Structure formats: C-alpha cells, structure tokens
C-alpha cells in the first residue's frame, strides 16, 4: 500500500509539473515571456498578504466541493450536481442569515445558517440517491440536471422573496455583519471557513476509513454484489452517500455566503462544482489529498488572476493551466495502470519460473 501511495504521489506531482510546463509554453504565442510570467506569478502571489488570503478563501470552498464528489466516488457513484447542492446551501444560508441576523445572537445565527445549508444540500443529494436506489436512475444525469433546476429556482427567489430591498438587481441584501464568519488575517477576506473545510476533510477521512459506515460505502463501491451477499444494502448506501455528499456541498455554500460574499447573487461561482470534480480526480478521491489539490487550484486561480493583471496574458490562462494539469493527471492514470500491469505480469512469470525450477 505504501509503494502504491508513493507511486501515486510521484505520478501526480510529475503530471502537475508537466501540465504547468506545457501551459506556460503557450504564453509566447500571446507575446508573454513565460519565465517573466512565472516570476511575476510566484512573487506577487506569495508575497502579497491580500493574495494569500484570497488563496485560502478560494481553497475553502474548493475543498468541500472536491469532498462532495470524492465521497460518492468511493461508492462508485458520480455526483456531478455539487454545483446545484452548493447553490441550495447558499440559498438556505442567506435566507436564515437575512431573517435572523441582528435579531438573534450572531454565533447562534451562524450555527443555524450552517445547519440549514447542510440540510438543504443534503436533501437534494438524498433525492438523487433515492432515485438511484428506487428506480436505478443514472445518478450522473439526475445530479447534473438537478443543478439546472436549482439555478432556475434560485433565479426565481432572487427576483421575488429574496430580492434586495430596491428590487433593481437579481441579488439579496447584504447579511448583517454579526453573522459573518470571523476573519483571522487582517487586510484579507480569509475567514475561519478554511478551518471548517479542513476539519470536514479530516472528518470525511475518518468516516470513510475508521467507521463501519465508511467500510460499507467503500465495499459497495468496490463490489456491489459481494456487499449484498455480506449483508450490506447497496441501495441504502447510495442514499447515505449522496446525503452526506450533498451536505458537504451545502456547507461550501454556507462558507461562501457567510465567509466571503455576504450576499447571494445570480451566477456567482458558476464553475465551483466542476472544479471540485477535477480536484477529487487529482487527489484520487482521498479526502486528505483533496486539501492539497484544492490548495493547488486556489493558487492557480489567484496566480492566474495576478498574471492577467500584470502581463498581457488573458484571464483564460487560469483555465489553460488547470486544463493542462488535468489532462496530464488523466494520462498518468493510464501510464500508471500499464506499468502496474506489466509489473504484476513479470512477478507472475518469475513465480512460474521459480515453481518450475523447484519442481525440477
């Protein structure tokens, strides 16, 4: 197991490095010196306190959407709808914060907003899991289409009951400052949301690898027939996995609203769900690995923004970097699988030769 983990770490780091090299190799086509661009990106990203805070802000939500996909993946399920569950979490968090902010003590409202966001996201996930368990519906398609349903519901709410007081824009009023998540870096937007996200990752790791619930989910994902024969109900595991996954994505919505945006508006963070999928794949669905993968994506997003502001590189350079990295990561899975198969084949041949020699 240790060798496999080391192999995975080596191939992942190699894929990330190659992805960055290839993405920077495109910059001369845009009239940008790649060496100077790298220097600007690294220097301004890691020496500016505001940019460091932005990295942590982006990383917090990315950790949670990555965990949302990774959790269902352990059950051999695909939650493509984390974006929708994230928006449901945002809706629930902002609704509770607007209703009770300034009325009840701030910490109580923050806790209520967090729980409501997790419950809202979890119920959406549970519905997807129920459809999978009851009708064997494709969770891939159902979860993906649920995002569009949630987006339209959110737009309806932002144009009616949640719309700001002047009724001019599709957004809510700002929530009361008493229900903002506390900041821990002066001069930045970094809140304790990053610690909540890291705590969630550790908790998910514990659930998956140290509890009977996690064992059942993983066994179901590895071999559903064997799980059924051993007394595990796969359909129940489907529903539980999606319930927890949706709650995690909903928690990301709470962190974004109460920790960063302080209001809800249409079409914000519209790619956070798809980023979460890439982060989970990069981490091989390991909850602890998701933390570092999300941090990498956060650095790339902030660094790419810095690069576009300081050079002639377009804002799409961020997507180019992330795309190249994911391409090489997917390629590394293929090469690692081929190498492992060749290694096992050679070991089997050596074993056959040894057995033949011993018989002789």
Short mmCIF file of C-alpha atoms in Angstrom, two decimals:
data_model
loop_
_atom_site.label_atom_id
_atom_site.label_comp_id
_atom_site.label_asym_id
_atom_site.label_seq_id
_atom_site.Cartn_x
_atom_site.Cartn_y
_atom_site.Cartn_z
CA UNK A 1 0.00 0.00 0.00
CA UNK A 2 2.86 2.35 0.87
CA UNK A 3 4.50 1.72 -2.52
CA UNK A 4 1.22 2.42 -4.29
CA UNK A 5 0.82 5.68 -2.39
CA UNK A 6 4.36 6.71 -3.27
CA UNK A 7 3.76 5.80 -6.92
CA UNK A 8 0.56 7.84 -6.97
CA UNK A 9 2.29 10.84 -5.35
CA UNK A 10 5.18 10.65 -7.84
CA UNK A 11 2.94 10.43 -10.91
CA UNK A 12 0.64 13.18 -9.64
CA UNK A 13 3.50 15.60 -8.97
CA UNK A 14 5.00 14.75 -12.35
CA UNK A 15 1.64 15.37 -14.06
CA UNK A 16 1.25 18.74 -12.31
CA UNK A 17 4.75 19.85 -13.28
CA UNK A 18 4.31 18.77 -16.90
CA UNK A 19 0.91 20.46 -17.05
CA UNK A 20 2.38 23.74 -15.83
CA UNK A 21 5.32 23.50 -18.26
CA UNK A 22 3.01 22.92 -21.22
CA UNK A 23 0.60 25.70 -20.20
CA UNK A 24 3.45 28.21 -19.81
CA UNK A 25 4.82 27.07 -23.18
CA UNK A 26 1.72 28.59 -24.80
CA UNK A 27 2.42 32.06 -23.39
CA UNK A 28 4.96 33.08 -26.08
CA UNK A 29 2.13 32.71 -28.61
CA UNK A 30 0.39 35.51 -26.69
CA UNK A 31 3.50 37.68 -26.63
CA UNK A 32 4.26 36.90 -22.98
CA UNK A 33 7.66 35.79 -21.73
CA UNK A 34 6.99 32.55 -19.78
CA UNK A 35 9.99 32.99 -17.43
CA UNK A 36 8.97 36.53 -16.52
CA UNK A 37 5.35 35.42 -16.19
CA UNK A 38 6.33 32.67 -13.76
CA UNK A 39 8.39 35.11 -11.70
CA UNK A 40 5.54 37.62 -11.57
CA UNK A 41 3.03 34.93 -10.69
CA UNK A 42 5.07 33.44 -7.87
CA UNK A 43 6.33 36.72 -6.42
CA UNK A 44 3.05 38.65 -6.38
CA UNK A 45 1.02 35.65 -5.26
CA UNK A 46 3.12 34.59 -2.31
CA UNK A 47 4.48 37.94 -1.08
CA UNK A 48 1.20 39.84 -1.01
CA UNK A 49 -0.92 39.22 2.09
CA UNK A 50 -4.15 40.02 0.26
CA UNK A 51 -3.42 37.41 -2.41
CA UNK A 52 -2.52 34.83 0.23
CA UNK A 53 -5.87 35.49 1.88
CA UNK A 54 -7.64 35.05 -1.44
CA UNK A 55 -5.94 31.68 -1.90
CA UNK A 56 -7.36 30.49 1.42
CA UNK A 57 -10.81 31.88 0.57
CA UNK A 58 -10.94 30.00 -2.73
CA UNK A 59 -9.39 26.86 -1.26
CA UNK A 60 -12.03 26.54 1.47
CA UNK A 61 -14.98 26.11 -0.88
CA UNK A 62 -12.94 24.04 -3.34
CA UNK A 63 -12.03 21.55 -0.60
CA UNK A 64 -15.70 20.97 0.13
CA UNK A 65 -16.89 20.58 -3.47
CA UNK A 66 -13.96 18.23 -4.05
CA UNK A 67 -15.01 16.20 -0.99
CA UNK A 68 -18.60 16.12 -2.25
CA UNK A 69 -17.56 14.34 -5.44
CA UNK A 70 -14.94 12.17 -3.70
CA UNK A 71 -17.40 10.81 -1.14
CA UNK A 72 -19.86 9.42 -3.68
CA UNK A 73 -16.98 8.22 -5.85
CA UNK A 74 -15.99 5.86 -3.03
CA UNK A 75 -19.38 4.21 -3.52
CA UNK A 76 -18.77 4.05 -7.29
CA UNK A 77 -21.27 6.87 -7.77
CA UNK A 78 -20.85 10.20 -9.57
CA UNK A 79 -22.23 13.35 -8.01
CA UNK A 80 -22.00 15.76 -10.92
CA UNK A 81 -24.52 18.07 -9.25
CA UNK A 82 -22.39 19.52 -6.45
CA UNK A 83 -22.87 22.93 -8.10
CA UNK A 84 -26.61 22.74 -7.51
CA UNK A 85 -26.21 21.50 -3.94
CA UNK A 86 -23.74 24.34 -3.37
CA UNK A 87 -26.37 26.84 -4.55
CA UNK A 88 -29.00 25.27 -2.29
CA UNK A 89 -26.59 25.74 0.61
CA UNK A 90 -26.15 29.38 -0.41
CA UNK A 91 -29.93 29.91 -0.56
CA UNK A 92 -30.54 28.36 2.85
CA UNK A 93 -27.61 30.17 4.48
CA UNK A 94 -28.55 33.61 3.14
CA UNK A 95 -32.25 33.13 3.94
CA UNK A 96 -31.54 32.24 7.57
CA UNK A 97 -28.92 34.99 7.89
CA UNK A 98 -31.24 37.65 6.49
CA UNK A 99 -34.16 36.53 8.65
CA UNK A 100 -32.38 36.23 11.98
CA UNK A 101 -29.22 38.35 11.55
CA UNK A 102 -29.29 41.23 14.03
CA UNK A 103 -32.24 39.64 15.83
CA UNK A 104 -30.60 36.64 17.48
CA UNK A 105 -27.00 36.46 18.73
CA UNK A 106 -24.55 36.17 15.86
CA UNK A 107 -22.98 32.81 16.80
CA UNK A 108 -26.42 31.19 17.07
CA UNK A 109 -27.46 32.50 13.65
CA UNK A 110 -24.16 31.34 12.13
CA UNK A 111 -24.77 27.85 13.50
CA UNK A 112 -28.37 27.90 12.23
CA UNK A 113 -27.22 29.04 8.79
CA UNK A 114 -24.58 26.31 8.63
CA UNK A 115 -27.00 23.57 9.64
CA UNK A 116 -29.70 24.80 7.25
CA UNK A 117 -27.19 24.89 4.37
CA UNK A 118 -26.07 21.33 5.10
CA UNK A 119 -29.65 20.11 5.46
CA UNK A 120 -30.69 21.80 2.20
CA UNK A 121 -27.77 20.40 0.23
CA UNK A 122 -28.19 17.01 1.90
CA UNK A 123 -31.87 16.77 0.96
CA UNK A 124 -31.07 17.44 -2.69
CA UNK A 125 -28.39 14.76 -2.55
CA UNK A 126 -30.78 12.38 -0.79
CA UNK A 127 -33.33 12.85 -3.58
CA UNK A 128 -30.71 11.91 -6.17
CA UNK A 129 -29.69 8.89 -4.11
CA UNK A 130 -33.33 7.84 -3.70
CA UNK A 131 -33.95 7.97 -7.46
CA UNK A 132 -30.82 5.88 -7.97
CA UNK A 133 -31.82 3.35 -5.32
CA UNK A 134 -35.53 3.13 -6.15
CA UNK A 135 -35.56 3.37 -9.95
CA UNK A 136 -31.89 2.74 -10.80
CA UNK A 137 -31.84 6.17 -12.44
CA UNK A 138 -28.48 7.38 -13.72
CA UNK A 139 -27.09 9.46 -10.86
CA UNK A 140 -24.77 11.11 -13.38
CA UNK A 141 -27.64 12.57 -15.40
CA UNK A 142 -30.01 13.20 -12.48
CA UNK A 143 -27.39 15.06 -10.44
CA UNK A 144 -26.28 17.06 -13.47
CA UNK A 145 -29.82 18.11 -14.40
CA UNK A 146 -30.67 18.92 -10.78
CA UNK A 147 -28.18 21.78 -10.99
CA UNK A 148 -30.24 23.49 -13.71
CA UNK A 149 -33.41 23.08 -11.65
CA UNK A 150 -31.74 24.67 -8.64
CA UNK A 151 -30.35 27.53 -10.75
CA UNK A 152 -33.85 28.41 -12.02
CA UNK A 153 -35.29 28.18 -8.51
CA UNK A 154 -32.53 30.46 -7.26
CA UNK A 155 -33.24 33.00 -10.00
CA UNK A 156 -36.95 32.88 -9.10
CA UNK A 157 -36.17 33.51 -5.43
CA UNK A 158 -33.75 36.33 -6.28
CA UNK A 159 -36.46 38.04 -8.30
CA UNK A 160 -39.13 37.63 -5.59
CA UNK A 161 -38.83 36.88 -1.87
CA UNK A 162 -35.04 37.15 -1.59
CA UNK A 163 -34.53 40.15 -3.88
CA UNK A 164 -32.75 43.17 -2.44
CA UNK A 165 -34.85 45.98 -0.97
CA UNK A 166 -34.78 48.28 -4.03
CA UNK A 167 -35.84 45.45 -6.39
CA UNK A 168 -33.36 46.54 -9.06
CA UNK A 169 -30.93 43.61 -9.25
CA UNK A 170 -31.07 39.83 -9.02
CA UNK A 171 -29.35 39.63 -5.65
CA UNK A 172 -30.13 39.77 -1.95
CA UNK A 173 -29.36 42.43 0.60
CA UNK A 174 -26.11 42.09 2.50
CA UNK A 175 -26.43 39.91 5.56
CA UNK A 176 -25.84 41.51 8.95
CA UNK A 177 -22.17 41.78 9.91
CA UNK A 178 -22.90 39.89 13.15
CA UNK A 179 -23.36 36.67 11.14
CA UNK A 180 -20.15 36.97 9.12
CA UNK A 181 -17.60 34.25 9.77
CA UNK A 182 -14.71 35.71 11.81
CA UNK A 183 -11.61 36.74 9.85
CA UNK A 184 -8.17 35.61 11.00
CA UNK A 185 -5.88 37.51 8.59
CA UNK A 186 -6.05 41.27 8.81
CA UNK A 187 -6.38 43.05 5.49
CA UNK A 188 -7.80 39.99 3.75
CA UNK A 189 -11.10 38.17 3.31
CA UNK A 190 -9.76 34.93 4.78
CA UNK A 191 -12.21 33.59 7.37
CA UNK A 192 -12.34 30.56 9.63
CA UNK A 193 -14.12 28.85 6.74
CA UNK A 194 -10.77 27.35 5.71
CA UNK A 195 -10.50 25.61 9.09
CA UNK A 196 -14.08 24.35 8.79
CA UNK A 197 -13.24 22.93 5.36
CA UNK A 198 -10.04 21.24 6.58
CA UNK A 199 -11.94 19.85 9.57
CA UNK A 200 -14.58 18.48 7.21
CA UNK A 201 -11.90 16.75 5.12
CA UNK A 202 -10.41 15.11 8.22
CA UNK A 203 -13.89 14.05 9.36
CA UNK A 204 -14.70 12.55 5.95
CA UNK A 205 -11.40 10.64 6.02
CA UNK A 206 -12.29 9.30 9.47
CA UNK A 207 -15.78 8.27 8.36
CA UNK A 208 -14.54 6.50 5.25
CA UNK A 209 -11.61 4.64 6.77
CA UNK A 210 -12.33 4.32 10.50
CA UNK A 211 -16.06 3.59 10.75
CA UNK A 212 -18.38 0.77 9.71
CA UNK A 213 -20.41 3.24 7.67
CA UNK A 214 -17.36 4.14 5.59
CA UNK A 215 -16.46 0.48 5.24
CA UNK A 216 -19.92 -0.33 3.88
CA UNK A 217 -19.76 2.56 1.43
CA UNK A 218 -16.32 1.51 0.15
CA UNK A 219 -17.28 -2.16 -0.11
CA UNK A 220 -20.40 -1.20 -2.05
CA UNK A 221 -18.26 0.81 -4.44
CA UNK A 222 -15.73 -1.98 -4.93
CA UNK A 223 -18.18 -4.84 -5.48
CA UNK A 224 -21.90 -4.29 -5.08
CA UNK A 225 -22.78 -8.00 -5.42
CA UNK A 226 -20.25 -9.01 -2.78
CA UNK A 227 -21.56 -6.25 -0.50
CA UNK A 228 -25.11 -7.51 -0.92
CA UNK A 229 -24.08 -11.10 -0.16
CA UNK A 230 -22.33 -9.95 3.02
CA UNK A 231 -25.49 -8.31 4.32
CA UNK A 232 -24.90 -4.74 3.16
CA UNK A 233 -27.83 -3.00 1.49
CA UNK A 234 -26.29 -1.17 -1.54
CA UNK A 235 -29.39 0.95 -2.09
CA UNK A 236 -29.18 2.30 1.44
CA UNK A 237 -25.50 3.11 0.91
CA UNK A 238 -26.39 5.00 -2.29
CA UNK A 239 -28.78 7.22 -0.36
CA UNK A 240 -26.44 7.74 2.57
CA UNK A 241 -23.51 8.57 0.30
CA UNK A 242 -25.50 11.18 -1.62
CA UNK A 243 -27.00 12.60 1.58
CA UNK A 244 -23.54 13.21 3.07
CA UNK A 245 -22.14 14.42 -0.26
CA UNK A 246 -24.94 16.95 -0.68
CA UNK A 247 -24.49 18.17 2.90
CA UNK A 248 -20.79 18.77 2.24
CA UNK A 249 -21.56 20.77 -0.91
CA UNK A 250 -24.20 22.73 1.01
CA UNK A 251 -21.60 23.53 3.67
CA UNK A 252 -19.47 25.07 0.90
CA UNK A 253 -22.40 27.38 0.13
CA UNK A 254 -22.57 28.49 3.76
CA UNK A 255 -18.84 29.25 3.85
CA UNK A 256 -19.08 31.28 0.65
CA UNK A 257 -22.07 33.33 1.82
CA UNK A 258 -21.19 33.92 5.47
CA UNK A 259 -17.45 33.90 4.99
CA UNK A 260 -16.89 35.80 1.75
CA UNK A 261 -19.79 37.12 -0.37
CA UNK A 262 -22.15 38.17 2.46
CA UNK A 263 -24.97 38.15 -0.06
CA UNK A 264 -26.36 35.93 -2.82
CA UNK A 265 -26.41 36.95 -6.45
CA UNK A 266 -27.11 35.08 -9.65
CA UNK A 267 -24.41 33.11 -11.47
CA UNK A 268 -21.61 33.54 -8.94
CA UNK A 269 -19.01 30.77 -8.55
CA UNK A 270 -20.60 29.02 -11.52
CA UNK A 271 -17.67 26.61 -12.00
CA UNK A 272 -17.02 25.57 -8.43
CA UNK A 273 -18.76 22.21 -8.93
CA UNK A 274 -16.72 21.29 -11.98
CA UNK A 275 -13.54 22.40 -10.20
CA UNK A 276 -14.48 20.06 -7.38
CA UNK A 277 -14.60 17.11 -9.78
CA UNK A 278 -11.12 17.92 -11.07
CA UNK A 279 -9.81 18.32 -7.53
CA UNK A 280 -11.21 14.94 -6.46
CA UNK A 281 -9.71 13.23 -9.51
CA UNK A 282 -6.35 14.88 -8.90
CA UNK A 283 -6.44 13.60 -5.30
CA UNK A 284 -7.63 10.12 -6.35
CA UNK A 285 -10.69 10.76 -4.15
CA UNK A 286 -8.57 10.76 -0.99
CA UNK A 287 -10.08 13.28 1.48
CA UNK A 288 -6.68 14.42 2.78
CA UNK A 289 -5.35 14.65 -0.76
CA UNK A 290 -8.33 16.84 -1.64
CA UNK A 291 -6.96 19.52 0.73
CA UNK A 292 -3.71 19.80 -1.19
CA UNK A 293 -5.39 19.53 -4.61
CA UNK A 294 -7.79 22.33 -3.68
CA UNK A 295 -4.87 24.43 -2.45
CA UNK A 296 -3.17 23.95 -5.82
CA UNK A 297 -6.32 25.06 -7.65
CA UNK A 298 -6.64 28.03 -5.31
CA UNK A 299 -3.05 29.07 -6.00
CA UNK A 300 -3.59 28.69 -9.75
CA UNK A 301 -6.76 30.78 -9.70
CA UNK A 302 -5.24 33.61 -7.70
CA UNK A 303 -1.91 33.36 -9.53
CA UNK A 304 -3.66 33.35 -12.89
CA UNK A 305 -5.61 36.46 -11.94
CA UNK A 306 -2.38 38.18 -10.86
CA UNK A 307 -0.76 37.13 -14.12
CA UNK A 308 -3.58 38.54 -16.24
CA UNK A 309 -3.43 41.86 -14.36
CA UNK A 310 0.36 42.21 -14.53
CA UNK A 311 1.00 40.93 -18.07
CA UNK A 312 -0.78 40.63 -21.38
CA UNK A 313 -1.85 37.08 -20.58
CA UNK A 314 -5.66 36.72 -20.83
CA UNK A 315 -7.79 35.65 -17.87
CA UNK A 316 -8.40 32.32 -19.62
CA UNK A 317 -4.79 31.41 -18.80
CA UNK A 318 -6.14 30.06 -15.49
CA UNK A 319 -8.37 27.59 -17.31
CA UNK A 320 -5.47 26.65 -19.60
CA UNK A 321 -3.28 25.79 -16.61
CA UNK A 322 -5.94 23.77 -14.86
CA UNK A 323 -6.89 22.01 -18.09
CA UNK A 324 -3.31 21.03 -18.89
CA UNK A 325 -2.79 19.72 -15.37
CA UNK A 326 -5.95 17.60 -15.51
CA UNK A 327 -5.01 16.27 -18.94
CA UNK A 328 -1.64 15.06 -17.68
CA UNK A 329 -3.21 13.68 -14.50
CA UNK A 330 -5.63 11.58 -16.55
CA UNK A 331 -2.75 10.42 -18.73
CA UNK A 332 -0.81 9.47 -15.59
CA UNK A 333 -3.65 7.14 -14.57
CA UNK A 334 -3.25 5.32 -17.89
CA UNK A 335 0.53 5.01 -17.70
CA UNK A 336 0.46 4.03 -14.03
CA UNK A 337 -2.07 1.29 -14.80
CA UNK A 338 0.06 -0.03 -17.67
CA UNK A 339 3.18 -0.07 -15.52
CA UNK A 340 1.35 -1.84 -12.69
CA UNK A 341 0.02 -4.50 -15.06
CA UNK A 342 3.48 -5.08 -16.53
CA UNK A 343 4.93 -5.31 -13.02
CA UNK A 344 2.33 -7.88 -11.99
CA UNK A 345 2.92 -9.85 -15.20
CA UNK A 346 6.67 -10.01 -14.58
CA UNK A 347 6.10 -11.09 -10.97
CA UNK A 348 3.77 -13.86 -12.15
CA UNK A 349 6.34 -15.02 -14.73
CA UNK A 350 9.09 -15.06 -12.08
CA UNK A 351 6.85 -17.06 -9.78
CA UNK A 352 6.12 -19.60 -12.52
CA UNK A 353 9.84 -19.95 -13.29
CA UNK A 354 10.64 -20.39 -9.59
CA UNK A 355 7.93 -23.05 -9.21
CA UNK A 356 9.14 -24.85 -12.32
CA UNK A 357 12.74 -24.86 -11.06
CA UNK A 358 11.68 -26.16 -7.67
CA UNK A 359 9.68 -28.98 -9.28
CA UNK A 360 12.66 -29.96 -11.38
#
